[in-house]
PDB file of C-alpha atoms in Angstrom:
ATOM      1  CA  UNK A   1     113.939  87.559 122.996  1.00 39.00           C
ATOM      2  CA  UNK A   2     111.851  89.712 123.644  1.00 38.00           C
ATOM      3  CA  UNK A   3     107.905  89.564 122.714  1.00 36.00           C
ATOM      4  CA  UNK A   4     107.249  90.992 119.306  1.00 37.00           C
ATOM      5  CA  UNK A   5     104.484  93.604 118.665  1.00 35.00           C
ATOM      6  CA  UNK A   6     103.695  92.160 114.915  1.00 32.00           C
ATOM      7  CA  UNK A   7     101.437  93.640 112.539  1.00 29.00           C
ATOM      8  CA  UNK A   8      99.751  91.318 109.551  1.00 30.00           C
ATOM      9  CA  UNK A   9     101.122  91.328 106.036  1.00 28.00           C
ATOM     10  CA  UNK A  10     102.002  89.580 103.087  1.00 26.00           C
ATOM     11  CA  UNK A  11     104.476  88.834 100.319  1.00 32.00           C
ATOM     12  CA  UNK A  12     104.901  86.928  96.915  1.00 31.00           C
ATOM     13  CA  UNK A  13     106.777  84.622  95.187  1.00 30.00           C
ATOM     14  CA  UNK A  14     105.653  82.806  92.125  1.00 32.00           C
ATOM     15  CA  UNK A  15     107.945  80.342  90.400  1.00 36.00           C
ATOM     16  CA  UNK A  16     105.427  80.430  87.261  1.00 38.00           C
ATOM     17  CA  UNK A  17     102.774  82.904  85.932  1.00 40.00           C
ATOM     18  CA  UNK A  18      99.883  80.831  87.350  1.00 38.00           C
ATOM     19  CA  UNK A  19     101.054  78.247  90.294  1.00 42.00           C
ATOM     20  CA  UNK A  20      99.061  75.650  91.330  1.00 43.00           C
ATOM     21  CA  UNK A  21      97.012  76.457  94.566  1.00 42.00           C
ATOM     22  CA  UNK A  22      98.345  73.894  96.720  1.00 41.00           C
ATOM     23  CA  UNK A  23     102.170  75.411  95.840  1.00 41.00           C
ATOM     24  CA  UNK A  24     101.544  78.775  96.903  1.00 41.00           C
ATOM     25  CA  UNK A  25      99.037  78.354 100.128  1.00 38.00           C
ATOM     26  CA  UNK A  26     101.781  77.590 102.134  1.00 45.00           C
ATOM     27  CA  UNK A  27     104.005  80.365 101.323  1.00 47.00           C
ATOM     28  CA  UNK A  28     100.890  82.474 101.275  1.00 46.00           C
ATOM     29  CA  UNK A  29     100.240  81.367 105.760  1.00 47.00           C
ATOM     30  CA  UNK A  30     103.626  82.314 106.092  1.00 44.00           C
ATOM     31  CA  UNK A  31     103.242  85.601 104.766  1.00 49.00           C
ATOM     32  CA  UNK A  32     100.555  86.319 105.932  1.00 46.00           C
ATOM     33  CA  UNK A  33     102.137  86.110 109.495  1.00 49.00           C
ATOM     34  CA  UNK A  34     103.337  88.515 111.653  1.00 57.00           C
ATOM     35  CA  UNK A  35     106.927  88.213 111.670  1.00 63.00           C
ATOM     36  CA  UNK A  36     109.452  90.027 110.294  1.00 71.00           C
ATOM     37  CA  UNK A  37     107.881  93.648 110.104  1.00 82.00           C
ATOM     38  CA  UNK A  38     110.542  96.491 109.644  1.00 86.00           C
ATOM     39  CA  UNK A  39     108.993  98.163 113.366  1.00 89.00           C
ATOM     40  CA  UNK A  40     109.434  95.149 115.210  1.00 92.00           C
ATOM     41  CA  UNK A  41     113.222  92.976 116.874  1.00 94.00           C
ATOM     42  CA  UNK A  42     113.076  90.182 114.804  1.00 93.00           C
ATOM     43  CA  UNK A  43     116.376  91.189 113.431  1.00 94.00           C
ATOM     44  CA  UNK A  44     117.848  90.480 116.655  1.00 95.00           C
ATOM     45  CA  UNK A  45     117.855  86.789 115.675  1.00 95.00           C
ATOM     46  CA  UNK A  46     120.506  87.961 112.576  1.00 95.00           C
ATOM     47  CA  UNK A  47     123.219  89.243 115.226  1.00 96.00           C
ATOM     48  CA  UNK A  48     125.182  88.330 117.633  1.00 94.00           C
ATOM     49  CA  UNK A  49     127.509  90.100 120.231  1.00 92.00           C
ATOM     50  CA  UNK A  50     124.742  91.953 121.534  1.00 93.00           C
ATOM     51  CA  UNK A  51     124.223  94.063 118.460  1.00 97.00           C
ATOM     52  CA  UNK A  52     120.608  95.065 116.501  1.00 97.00           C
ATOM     53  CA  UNK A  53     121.204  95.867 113.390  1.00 97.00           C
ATOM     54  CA  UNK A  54     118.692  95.741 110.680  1.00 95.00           C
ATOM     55  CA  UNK A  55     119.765  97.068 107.401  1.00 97.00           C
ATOM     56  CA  UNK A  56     120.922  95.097 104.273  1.00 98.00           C
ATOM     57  CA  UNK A  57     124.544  95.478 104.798  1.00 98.00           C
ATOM     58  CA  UNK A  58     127.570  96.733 102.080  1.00 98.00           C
ATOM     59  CA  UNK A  59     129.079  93.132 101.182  1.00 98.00           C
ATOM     60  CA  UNK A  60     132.259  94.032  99.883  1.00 96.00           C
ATOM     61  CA  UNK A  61     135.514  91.596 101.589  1.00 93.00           C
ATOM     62  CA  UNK A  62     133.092  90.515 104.230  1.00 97.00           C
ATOM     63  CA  UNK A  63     130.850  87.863 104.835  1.00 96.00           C
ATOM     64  CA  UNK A  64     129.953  88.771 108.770  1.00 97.00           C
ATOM     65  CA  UNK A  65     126.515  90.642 109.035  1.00 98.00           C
ATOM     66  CA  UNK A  66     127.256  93.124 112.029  1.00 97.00           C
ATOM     67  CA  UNK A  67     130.770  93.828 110.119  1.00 98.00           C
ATOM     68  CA  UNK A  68     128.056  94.556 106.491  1.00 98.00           C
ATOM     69  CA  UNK A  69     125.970  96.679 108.364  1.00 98.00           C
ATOM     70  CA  UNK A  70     128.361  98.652 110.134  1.00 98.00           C
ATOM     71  CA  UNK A  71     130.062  99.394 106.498  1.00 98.00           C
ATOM     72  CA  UNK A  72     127.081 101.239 105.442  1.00 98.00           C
ATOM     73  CA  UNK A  73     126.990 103.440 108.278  1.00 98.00           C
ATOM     74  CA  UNK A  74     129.905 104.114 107.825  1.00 98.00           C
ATOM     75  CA  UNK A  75     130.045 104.557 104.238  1.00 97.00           C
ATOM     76  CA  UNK A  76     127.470 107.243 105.096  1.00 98.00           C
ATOM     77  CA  UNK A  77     129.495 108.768 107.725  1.00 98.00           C
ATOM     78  CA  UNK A  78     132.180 109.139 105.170  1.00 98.00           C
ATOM     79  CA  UNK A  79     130.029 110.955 102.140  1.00 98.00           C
ATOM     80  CA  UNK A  80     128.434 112.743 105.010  1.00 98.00           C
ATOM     81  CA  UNK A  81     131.510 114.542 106.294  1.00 98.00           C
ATOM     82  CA  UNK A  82     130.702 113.735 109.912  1.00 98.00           C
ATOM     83  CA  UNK A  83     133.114 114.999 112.572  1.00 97.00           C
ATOM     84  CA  UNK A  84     133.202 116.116 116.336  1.00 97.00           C
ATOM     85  CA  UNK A  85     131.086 119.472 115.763  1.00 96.00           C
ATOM     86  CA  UNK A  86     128.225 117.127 113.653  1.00 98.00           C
ATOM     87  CA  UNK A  87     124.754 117.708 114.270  1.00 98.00           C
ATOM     88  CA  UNK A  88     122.788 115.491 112.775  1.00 98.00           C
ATOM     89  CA  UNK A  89     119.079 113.814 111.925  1.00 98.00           C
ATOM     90  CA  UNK A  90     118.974 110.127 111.272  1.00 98.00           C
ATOM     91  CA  UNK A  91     115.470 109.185 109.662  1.00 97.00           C
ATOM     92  CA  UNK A  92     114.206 105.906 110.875  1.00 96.00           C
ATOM     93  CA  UNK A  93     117.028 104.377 113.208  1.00 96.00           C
ATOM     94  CA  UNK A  94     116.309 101.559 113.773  1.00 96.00           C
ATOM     95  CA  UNK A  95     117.785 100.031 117.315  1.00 97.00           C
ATOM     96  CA  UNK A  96     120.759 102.764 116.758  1.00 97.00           C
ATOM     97  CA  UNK A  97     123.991 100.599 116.134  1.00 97.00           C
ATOM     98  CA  UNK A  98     124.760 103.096 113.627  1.00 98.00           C
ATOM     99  CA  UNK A  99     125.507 105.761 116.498  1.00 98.00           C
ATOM    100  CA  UNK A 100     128.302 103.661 117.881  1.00 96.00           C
ATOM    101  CA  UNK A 101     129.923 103.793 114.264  1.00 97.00           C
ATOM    102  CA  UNK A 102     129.306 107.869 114.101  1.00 98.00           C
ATOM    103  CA  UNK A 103     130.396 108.439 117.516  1.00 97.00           C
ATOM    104  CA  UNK A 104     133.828 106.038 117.792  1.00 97.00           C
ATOM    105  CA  UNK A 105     134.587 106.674 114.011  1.00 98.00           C
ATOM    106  CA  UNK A 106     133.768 109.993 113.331  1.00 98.00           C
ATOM    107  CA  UNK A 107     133.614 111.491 116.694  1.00 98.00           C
ATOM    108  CA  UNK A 108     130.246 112.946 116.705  1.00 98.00           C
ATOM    109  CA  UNK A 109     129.121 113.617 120.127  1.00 97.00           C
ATOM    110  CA  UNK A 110     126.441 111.626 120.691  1.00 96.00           C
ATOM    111  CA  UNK A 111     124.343 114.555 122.382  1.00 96.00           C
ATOM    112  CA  UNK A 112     124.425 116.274 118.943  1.00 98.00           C
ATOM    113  CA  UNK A 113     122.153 112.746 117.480  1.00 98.00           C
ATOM    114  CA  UNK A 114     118.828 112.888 116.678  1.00 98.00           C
ATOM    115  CA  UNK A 115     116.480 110.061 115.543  1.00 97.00           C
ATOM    116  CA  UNK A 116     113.092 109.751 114.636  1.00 96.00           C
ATOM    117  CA  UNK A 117     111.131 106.543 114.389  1.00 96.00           C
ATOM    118  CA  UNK A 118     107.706 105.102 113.915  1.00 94.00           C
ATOM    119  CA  UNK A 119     108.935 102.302 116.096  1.00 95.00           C
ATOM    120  CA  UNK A 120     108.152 102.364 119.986  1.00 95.00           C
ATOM    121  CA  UNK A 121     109.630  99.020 120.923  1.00 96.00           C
ATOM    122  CA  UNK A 122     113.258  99.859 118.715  1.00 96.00           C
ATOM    123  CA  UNK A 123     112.960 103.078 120.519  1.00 96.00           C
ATOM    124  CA  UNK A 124     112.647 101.979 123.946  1.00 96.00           C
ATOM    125  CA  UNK A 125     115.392  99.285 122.803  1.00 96.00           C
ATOM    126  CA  UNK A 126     117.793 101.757 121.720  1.00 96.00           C
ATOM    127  CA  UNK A 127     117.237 103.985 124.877  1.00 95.00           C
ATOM    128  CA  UNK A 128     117.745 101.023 127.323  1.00 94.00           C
ATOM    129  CA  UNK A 129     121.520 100.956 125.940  1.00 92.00           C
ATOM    130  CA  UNK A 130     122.478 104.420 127.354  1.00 93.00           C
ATOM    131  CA  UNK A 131     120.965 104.136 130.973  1.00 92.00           C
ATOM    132  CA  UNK A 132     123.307 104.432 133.243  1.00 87.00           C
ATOM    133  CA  UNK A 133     125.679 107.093 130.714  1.00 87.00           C
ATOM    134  CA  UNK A 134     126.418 110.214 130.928  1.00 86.00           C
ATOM    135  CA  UNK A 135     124.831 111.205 127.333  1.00 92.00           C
ATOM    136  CA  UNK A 136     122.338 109.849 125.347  1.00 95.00           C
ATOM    137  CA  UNK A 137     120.851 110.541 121.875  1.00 97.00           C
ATOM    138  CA  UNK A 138     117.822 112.678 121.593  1.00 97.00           C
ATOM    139  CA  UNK A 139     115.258 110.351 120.111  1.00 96.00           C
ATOM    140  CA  UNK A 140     112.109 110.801 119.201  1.00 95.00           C
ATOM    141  CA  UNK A 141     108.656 109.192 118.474  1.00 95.00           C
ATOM    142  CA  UNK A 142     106.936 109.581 115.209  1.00 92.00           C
ATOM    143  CA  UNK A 143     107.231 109.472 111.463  1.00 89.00           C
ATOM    144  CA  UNK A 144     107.297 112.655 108.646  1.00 87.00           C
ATOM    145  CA  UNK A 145     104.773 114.896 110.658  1.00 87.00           C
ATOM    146  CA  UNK A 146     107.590 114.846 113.612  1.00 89.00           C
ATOM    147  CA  UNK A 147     109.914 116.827 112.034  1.00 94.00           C
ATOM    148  CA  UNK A 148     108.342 119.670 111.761  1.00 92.00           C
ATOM    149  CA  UNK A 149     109.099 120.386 115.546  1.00 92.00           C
ATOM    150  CA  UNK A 150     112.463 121.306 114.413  1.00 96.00           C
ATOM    151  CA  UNK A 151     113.515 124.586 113.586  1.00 97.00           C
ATOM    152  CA  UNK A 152     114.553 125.664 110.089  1.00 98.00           C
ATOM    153  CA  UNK A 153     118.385 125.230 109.468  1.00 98.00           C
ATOM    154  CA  UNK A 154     118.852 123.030 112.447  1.00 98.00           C
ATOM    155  CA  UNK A 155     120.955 120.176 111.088  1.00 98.00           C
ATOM    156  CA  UNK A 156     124.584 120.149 109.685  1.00 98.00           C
ATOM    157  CA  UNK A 157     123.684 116.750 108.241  1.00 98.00           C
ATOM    158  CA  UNK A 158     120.304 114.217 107.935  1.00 98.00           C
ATOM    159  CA  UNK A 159     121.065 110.143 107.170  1.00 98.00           C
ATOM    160  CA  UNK A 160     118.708 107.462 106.332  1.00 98.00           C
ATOM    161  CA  UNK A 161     120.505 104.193 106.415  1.00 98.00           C
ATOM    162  CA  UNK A 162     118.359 101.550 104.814  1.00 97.00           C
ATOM    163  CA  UNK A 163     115.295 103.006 105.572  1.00 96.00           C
ATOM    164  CA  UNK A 164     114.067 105.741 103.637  1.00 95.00           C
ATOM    165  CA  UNK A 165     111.988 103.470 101.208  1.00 95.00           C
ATOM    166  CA  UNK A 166     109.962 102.323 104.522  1.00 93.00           C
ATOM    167  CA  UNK A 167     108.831 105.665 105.080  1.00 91.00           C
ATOM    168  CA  UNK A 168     105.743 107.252 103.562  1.00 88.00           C
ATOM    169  CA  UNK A 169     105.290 110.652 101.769  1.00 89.00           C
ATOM    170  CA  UNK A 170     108.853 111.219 100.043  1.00 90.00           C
ATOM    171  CA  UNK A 171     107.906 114.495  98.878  1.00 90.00           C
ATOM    172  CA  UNK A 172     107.074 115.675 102.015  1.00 93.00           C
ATOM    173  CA  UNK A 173     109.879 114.330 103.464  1.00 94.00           C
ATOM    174  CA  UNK A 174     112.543 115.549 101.481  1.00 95.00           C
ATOM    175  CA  UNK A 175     110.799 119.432 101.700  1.00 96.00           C
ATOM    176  CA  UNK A 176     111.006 119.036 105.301  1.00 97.00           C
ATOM    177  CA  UNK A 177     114.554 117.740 105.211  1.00 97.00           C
ATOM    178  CA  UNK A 178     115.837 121.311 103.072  1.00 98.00           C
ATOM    179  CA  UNK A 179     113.985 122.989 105.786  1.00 98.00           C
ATOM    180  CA  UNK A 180     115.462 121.866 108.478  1.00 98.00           C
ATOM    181  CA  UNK A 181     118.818 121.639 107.126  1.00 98.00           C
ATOM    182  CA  UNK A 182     121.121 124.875 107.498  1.00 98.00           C
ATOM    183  CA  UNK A 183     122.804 126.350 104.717  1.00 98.00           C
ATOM    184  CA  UNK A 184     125.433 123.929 103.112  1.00 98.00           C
ATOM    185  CA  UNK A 185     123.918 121.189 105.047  1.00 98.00           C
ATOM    186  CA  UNK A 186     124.317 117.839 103.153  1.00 98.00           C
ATOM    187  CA  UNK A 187     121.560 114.892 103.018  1.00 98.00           C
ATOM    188  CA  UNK A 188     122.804 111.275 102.304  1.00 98.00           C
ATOM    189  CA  UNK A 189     120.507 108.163 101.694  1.00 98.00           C
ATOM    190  CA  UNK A 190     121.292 104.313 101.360  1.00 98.00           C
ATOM    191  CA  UNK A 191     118.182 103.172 100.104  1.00 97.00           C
ATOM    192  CA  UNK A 192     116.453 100.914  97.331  1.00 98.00           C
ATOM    193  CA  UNK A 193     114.899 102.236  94.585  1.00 97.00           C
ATOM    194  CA  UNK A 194     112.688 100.695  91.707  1.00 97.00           C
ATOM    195  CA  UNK A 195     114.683  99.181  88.798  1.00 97.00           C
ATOM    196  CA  UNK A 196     115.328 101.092  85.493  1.00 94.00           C
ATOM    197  CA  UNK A 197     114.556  97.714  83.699  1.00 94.00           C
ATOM    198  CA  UNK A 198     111.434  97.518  81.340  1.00 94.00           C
ATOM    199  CA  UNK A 199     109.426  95.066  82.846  1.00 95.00           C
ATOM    200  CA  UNK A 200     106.104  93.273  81.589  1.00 95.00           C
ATOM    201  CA  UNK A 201     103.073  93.838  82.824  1.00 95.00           C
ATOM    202  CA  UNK A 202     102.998  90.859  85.148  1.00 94.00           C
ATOM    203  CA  UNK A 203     106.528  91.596  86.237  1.00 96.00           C
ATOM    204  CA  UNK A 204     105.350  95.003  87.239  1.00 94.00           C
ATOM    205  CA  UNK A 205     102.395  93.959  89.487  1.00 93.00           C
ATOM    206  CA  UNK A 206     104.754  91.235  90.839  1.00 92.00           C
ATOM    207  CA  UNK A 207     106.986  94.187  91.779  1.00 93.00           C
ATOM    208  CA  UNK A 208     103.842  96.427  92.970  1.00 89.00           C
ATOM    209  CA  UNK A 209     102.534  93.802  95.543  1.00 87.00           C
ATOM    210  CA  UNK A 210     105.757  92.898  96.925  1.00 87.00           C
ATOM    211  CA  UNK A 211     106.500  96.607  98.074  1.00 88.00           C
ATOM    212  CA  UNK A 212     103.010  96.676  99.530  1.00 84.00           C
ATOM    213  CA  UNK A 213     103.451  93.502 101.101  1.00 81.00           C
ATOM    214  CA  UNK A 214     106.871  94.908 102.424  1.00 85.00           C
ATOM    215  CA  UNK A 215     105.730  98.077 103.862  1.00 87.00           C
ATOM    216  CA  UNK A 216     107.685  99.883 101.340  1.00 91.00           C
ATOM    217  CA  UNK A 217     106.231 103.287 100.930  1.00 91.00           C
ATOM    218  CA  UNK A 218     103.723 103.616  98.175  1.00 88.00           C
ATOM    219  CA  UNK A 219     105.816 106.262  96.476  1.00 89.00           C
ATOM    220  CA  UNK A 220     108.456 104.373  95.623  1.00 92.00           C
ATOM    221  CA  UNK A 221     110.433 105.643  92.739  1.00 92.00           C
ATOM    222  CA  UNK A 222     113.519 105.106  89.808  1.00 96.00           C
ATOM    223  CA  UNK A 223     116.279 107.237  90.710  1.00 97.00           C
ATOM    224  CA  UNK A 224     115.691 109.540  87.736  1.00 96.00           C
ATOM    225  CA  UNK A 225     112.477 110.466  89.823  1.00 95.00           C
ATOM    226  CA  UNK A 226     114.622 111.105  92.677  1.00 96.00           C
ATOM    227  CA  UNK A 227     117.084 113.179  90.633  1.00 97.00           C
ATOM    228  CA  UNK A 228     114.179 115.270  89.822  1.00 96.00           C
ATOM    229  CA  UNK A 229     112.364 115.697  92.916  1.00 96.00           C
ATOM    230  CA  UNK A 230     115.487 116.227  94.890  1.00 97.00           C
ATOM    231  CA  UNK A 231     116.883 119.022  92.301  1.00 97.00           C
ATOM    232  CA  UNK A 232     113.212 120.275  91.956  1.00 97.00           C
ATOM    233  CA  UNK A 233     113.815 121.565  95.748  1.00 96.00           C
ATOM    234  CA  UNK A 234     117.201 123.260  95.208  1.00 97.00           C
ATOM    235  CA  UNK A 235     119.751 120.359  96.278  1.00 98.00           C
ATOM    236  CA  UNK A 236     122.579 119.998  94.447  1.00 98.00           C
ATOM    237  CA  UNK A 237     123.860 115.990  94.017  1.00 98.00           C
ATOM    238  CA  UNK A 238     127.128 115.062  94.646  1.00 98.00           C
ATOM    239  CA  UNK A 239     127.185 111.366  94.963  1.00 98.00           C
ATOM    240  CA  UNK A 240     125.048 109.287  92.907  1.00 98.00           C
ATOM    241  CA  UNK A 241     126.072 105.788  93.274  1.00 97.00           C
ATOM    242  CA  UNK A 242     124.306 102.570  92.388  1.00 98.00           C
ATOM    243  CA  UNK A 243     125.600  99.547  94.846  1.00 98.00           C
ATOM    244  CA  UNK A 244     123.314  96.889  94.947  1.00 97.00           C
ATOM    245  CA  UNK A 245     125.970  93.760  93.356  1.00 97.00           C
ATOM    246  CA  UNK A 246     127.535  94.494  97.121  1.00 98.00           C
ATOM    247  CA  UNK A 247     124.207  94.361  99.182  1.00 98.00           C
ATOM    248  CA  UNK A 248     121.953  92.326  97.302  1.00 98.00           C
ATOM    249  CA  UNK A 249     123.801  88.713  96.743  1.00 98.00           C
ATOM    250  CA  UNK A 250     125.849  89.319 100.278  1.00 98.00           C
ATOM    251  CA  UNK A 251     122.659  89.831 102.148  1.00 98.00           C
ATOM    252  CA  UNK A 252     120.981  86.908 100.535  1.00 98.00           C
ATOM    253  CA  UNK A 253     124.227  84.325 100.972  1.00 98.00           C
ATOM    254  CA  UNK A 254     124.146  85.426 105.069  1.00 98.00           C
ATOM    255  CA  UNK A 255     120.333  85.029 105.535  1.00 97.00           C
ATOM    256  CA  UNK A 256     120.095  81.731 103.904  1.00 97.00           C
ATOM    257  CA  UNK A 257     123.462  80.015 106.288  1.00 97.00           C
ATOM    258  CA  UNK A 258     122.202  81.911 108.857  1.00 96.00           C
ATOM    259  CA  UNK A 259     118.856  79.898 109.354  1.00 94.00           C
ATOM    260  CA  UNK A 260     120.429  76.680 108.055  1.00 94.00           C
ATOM    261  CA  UNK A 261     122.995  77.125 111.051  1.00 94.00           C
ATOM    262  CA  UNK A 262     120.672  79.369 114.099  1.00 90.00           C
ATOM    263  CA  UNK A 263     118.234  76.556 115.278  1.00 88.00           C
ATOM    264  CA  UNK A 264     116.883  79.200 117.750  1.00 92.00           C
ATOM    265  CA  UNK A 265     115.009  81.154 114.759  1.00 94.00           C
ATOM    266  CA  UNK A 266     111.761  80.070 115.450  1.00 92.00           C
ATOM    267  CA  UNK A 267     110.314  78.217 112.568  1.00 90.00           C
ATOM    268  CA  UNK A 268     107.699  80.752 110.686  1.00 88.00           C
ATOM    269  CA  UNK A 269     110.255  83.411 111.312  1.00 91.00           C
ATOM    270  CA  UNK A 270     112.884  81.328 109.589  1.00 93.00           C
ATOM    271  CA  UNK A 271     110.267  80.439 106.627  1.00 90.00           C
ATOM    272  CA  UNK A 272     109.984  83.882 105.974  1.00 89.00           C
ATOM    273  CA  UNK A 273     113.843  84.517 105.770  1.00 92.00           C
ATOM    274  CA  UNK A 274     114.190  81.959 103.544  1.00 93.00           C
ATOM    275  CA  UNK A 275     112.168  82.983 101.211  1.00 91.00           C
ATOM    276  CA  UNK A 276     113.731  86.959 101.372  1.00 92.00           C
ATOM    277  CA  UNK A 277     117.279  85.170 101.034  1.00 95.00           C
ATOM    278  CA  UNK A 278     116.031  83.326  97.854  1.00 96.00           C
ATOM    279  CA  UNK A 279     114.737  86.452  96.780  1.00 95.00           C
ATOM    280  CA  UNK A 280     117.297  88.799  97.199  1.00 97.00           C
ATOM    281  CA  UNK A 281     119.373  86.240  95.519  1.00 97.00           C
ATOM    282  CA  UNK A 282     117.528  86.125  92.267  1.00 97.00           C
ATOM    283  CA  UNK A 283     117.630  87.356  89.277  1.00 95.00           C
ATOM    284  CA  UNK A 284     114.040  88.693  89.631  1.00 96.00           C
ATOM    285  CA  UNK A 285     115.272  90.724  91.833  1.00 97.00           C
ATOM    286  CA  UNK A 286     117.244  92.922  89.235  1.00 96.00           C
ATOM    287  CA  UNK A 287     114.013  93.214  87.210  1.00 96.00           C
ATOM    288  CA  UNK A 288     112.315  94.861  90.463  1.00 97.00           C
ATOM    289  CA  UNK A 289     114.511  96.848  92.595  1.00 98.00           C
ATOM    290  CA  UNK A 290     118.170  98.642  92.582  1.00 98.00           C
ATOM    291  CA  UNK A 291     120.009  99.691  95.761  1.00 98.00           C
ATOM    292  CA  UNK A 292     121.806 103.757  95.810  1.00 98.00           C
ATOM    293  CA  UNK A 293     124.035 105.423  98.042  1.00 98.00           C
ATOM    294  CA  UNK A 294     123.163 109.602  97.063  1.00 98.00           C
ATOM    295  CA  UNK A 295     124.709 112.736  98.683  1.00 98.00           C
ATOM    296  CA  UNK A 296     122.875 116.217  97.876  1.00 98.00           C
ATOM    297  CA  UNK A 297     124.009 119.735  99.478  1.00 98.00           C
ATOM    298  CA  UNK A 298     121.621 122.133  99.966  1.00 98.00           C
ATOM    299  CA  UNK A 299     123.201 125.377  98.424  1.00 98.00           C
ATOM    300  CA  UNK A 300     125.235 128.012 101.001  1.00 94.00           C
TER     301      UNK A 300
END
């Protein structure tokens, strides 16, 4: 493993309105660790078979993680219409696995793959795996402000697998995504979203601290927010698909055997993963956060 560049932050989890002190301080000098952040390889200790992958995974007649992960992608593939003459964005990569899937699947030549991410250390991970090879994605340092070194009507097709709800400034975002996408271009997103649920007060700023504490982008919205802001721009939706009883309980069954059965998960690390497989496993969860696959086509 390799070493981590960690950043500080900080979670929740209250069993009651008002626990005890003593009950939360642990959970509280766990969190407050750095382990775990979405820009660093801590998900490396999830797979095996040399593979990176990072996102929650699409559950459905599986119960291997790399097999999860690599359904989403290609469920995106799929809504995406990728094929051999596919030029496409991903937002927020990752380590790449998700190319593999695109490229053997769909046939998109990997030359025509671009990826942007905040993330130096999954970059230089990512790039490592195509020394050597005769083609290589084109990837790319930086976060919203980076994609306005493409051209207008650029890309057939833009993904964000898992990751869009990481990434800061949606509505700039999405304008620069119908810039850069050409005519008839289509933009699909696996991503979590806040719940439609009427929550309390305390249920709310239970949900609000969590996201911080996550790195989930302050923006964060219900999807009848992204309906709007998405048709606001002049996509048209196509796919609107709510899928979180087949990411959040498989996610949270995997996590939880995998650090009862990987002894090599160092301990903090393993703390933390605990407590995400608990919560992703809860019914707390449902009261804070949904999970959507979307397709929108900007107009010919």
């Amino acid at each position: 493993m390799e070493d981590l560049p960690y950043k500080k932050e900080i979670s929740l989890r209250h069993h009651s309105p008002f626990p005890a002190k003593t009950e939360i301080w642990p959970k509280v000098r766990l969190l407050f660790g750095r382990e775990g952040i979405p820009t660093d390889l801590s998900h490396l200790y999830l797979n095996e078979h040399g593979e990176s992958w990072a996102n929650l995974g699409y559950w459905e007649n599986t119960k291997e993680y790399g097999t999860a992960c690599a359904n989403l992608a290609e469920h995106l593939g799929t809504l995406a219409g990728l094929d051999q003459n596919s030029k496409l964005l991903d937002l927020g990569f990752g380590c790449g696995d998700q190319f593999r899937i695109w490229e053997n699947t769909f046939g998109v030549n990997v030359s025509n793959i671009y990826g942007i991410n905040i993330s130096k250390i999954q970059i230089e991970f990512a790039k490592r795996r195509y020394e050597g090879k005769g083609t290589s994605p084109n990837l790319i340092l930086g976060s919203v402000e980076g994609l306005a070194k493409f051209e207008d009507k650029t890309f057939d097709v833009v993904l964000a697998l898992d990751s869009l709800y990481f990434i800061p400034n949606r509505s700039r975002l999405v304008g620069e995504v119908y810039r850069i996408l050409k005519p008839g271009g289509v933009f699909v997103s696996a991503e979590i979203l806040f719940s439609d649920r009427k929550i309390s007060f305390w249920e709310t700023f239970k949900r609000n601290l969590i996201s911080k504490m996550a790195k989930m982008s302050s923006d964060l919205k219900k999807v009848e927010g992204i309906v709007s802001e998405y048709s606001a721009l002049g996509f048209n939706f196509e796919v609107l698909e709510r899928i979180d009883p087949f990411v959040f309980p498989g996610f949270s069954q995997f996590i939880l055997e995998k650090i009862k059965s990987e002894k090599k998960i160092p301990k903090r690390l393993a703390g933390r993963y605990e407590m995400l497989g608990e919560y992703f496993g809860s019914e707390t969860i449902k009261k804070h956060f949904e999970y959507w696959i979307y397709k929108v086509r900007k107009p010919e």
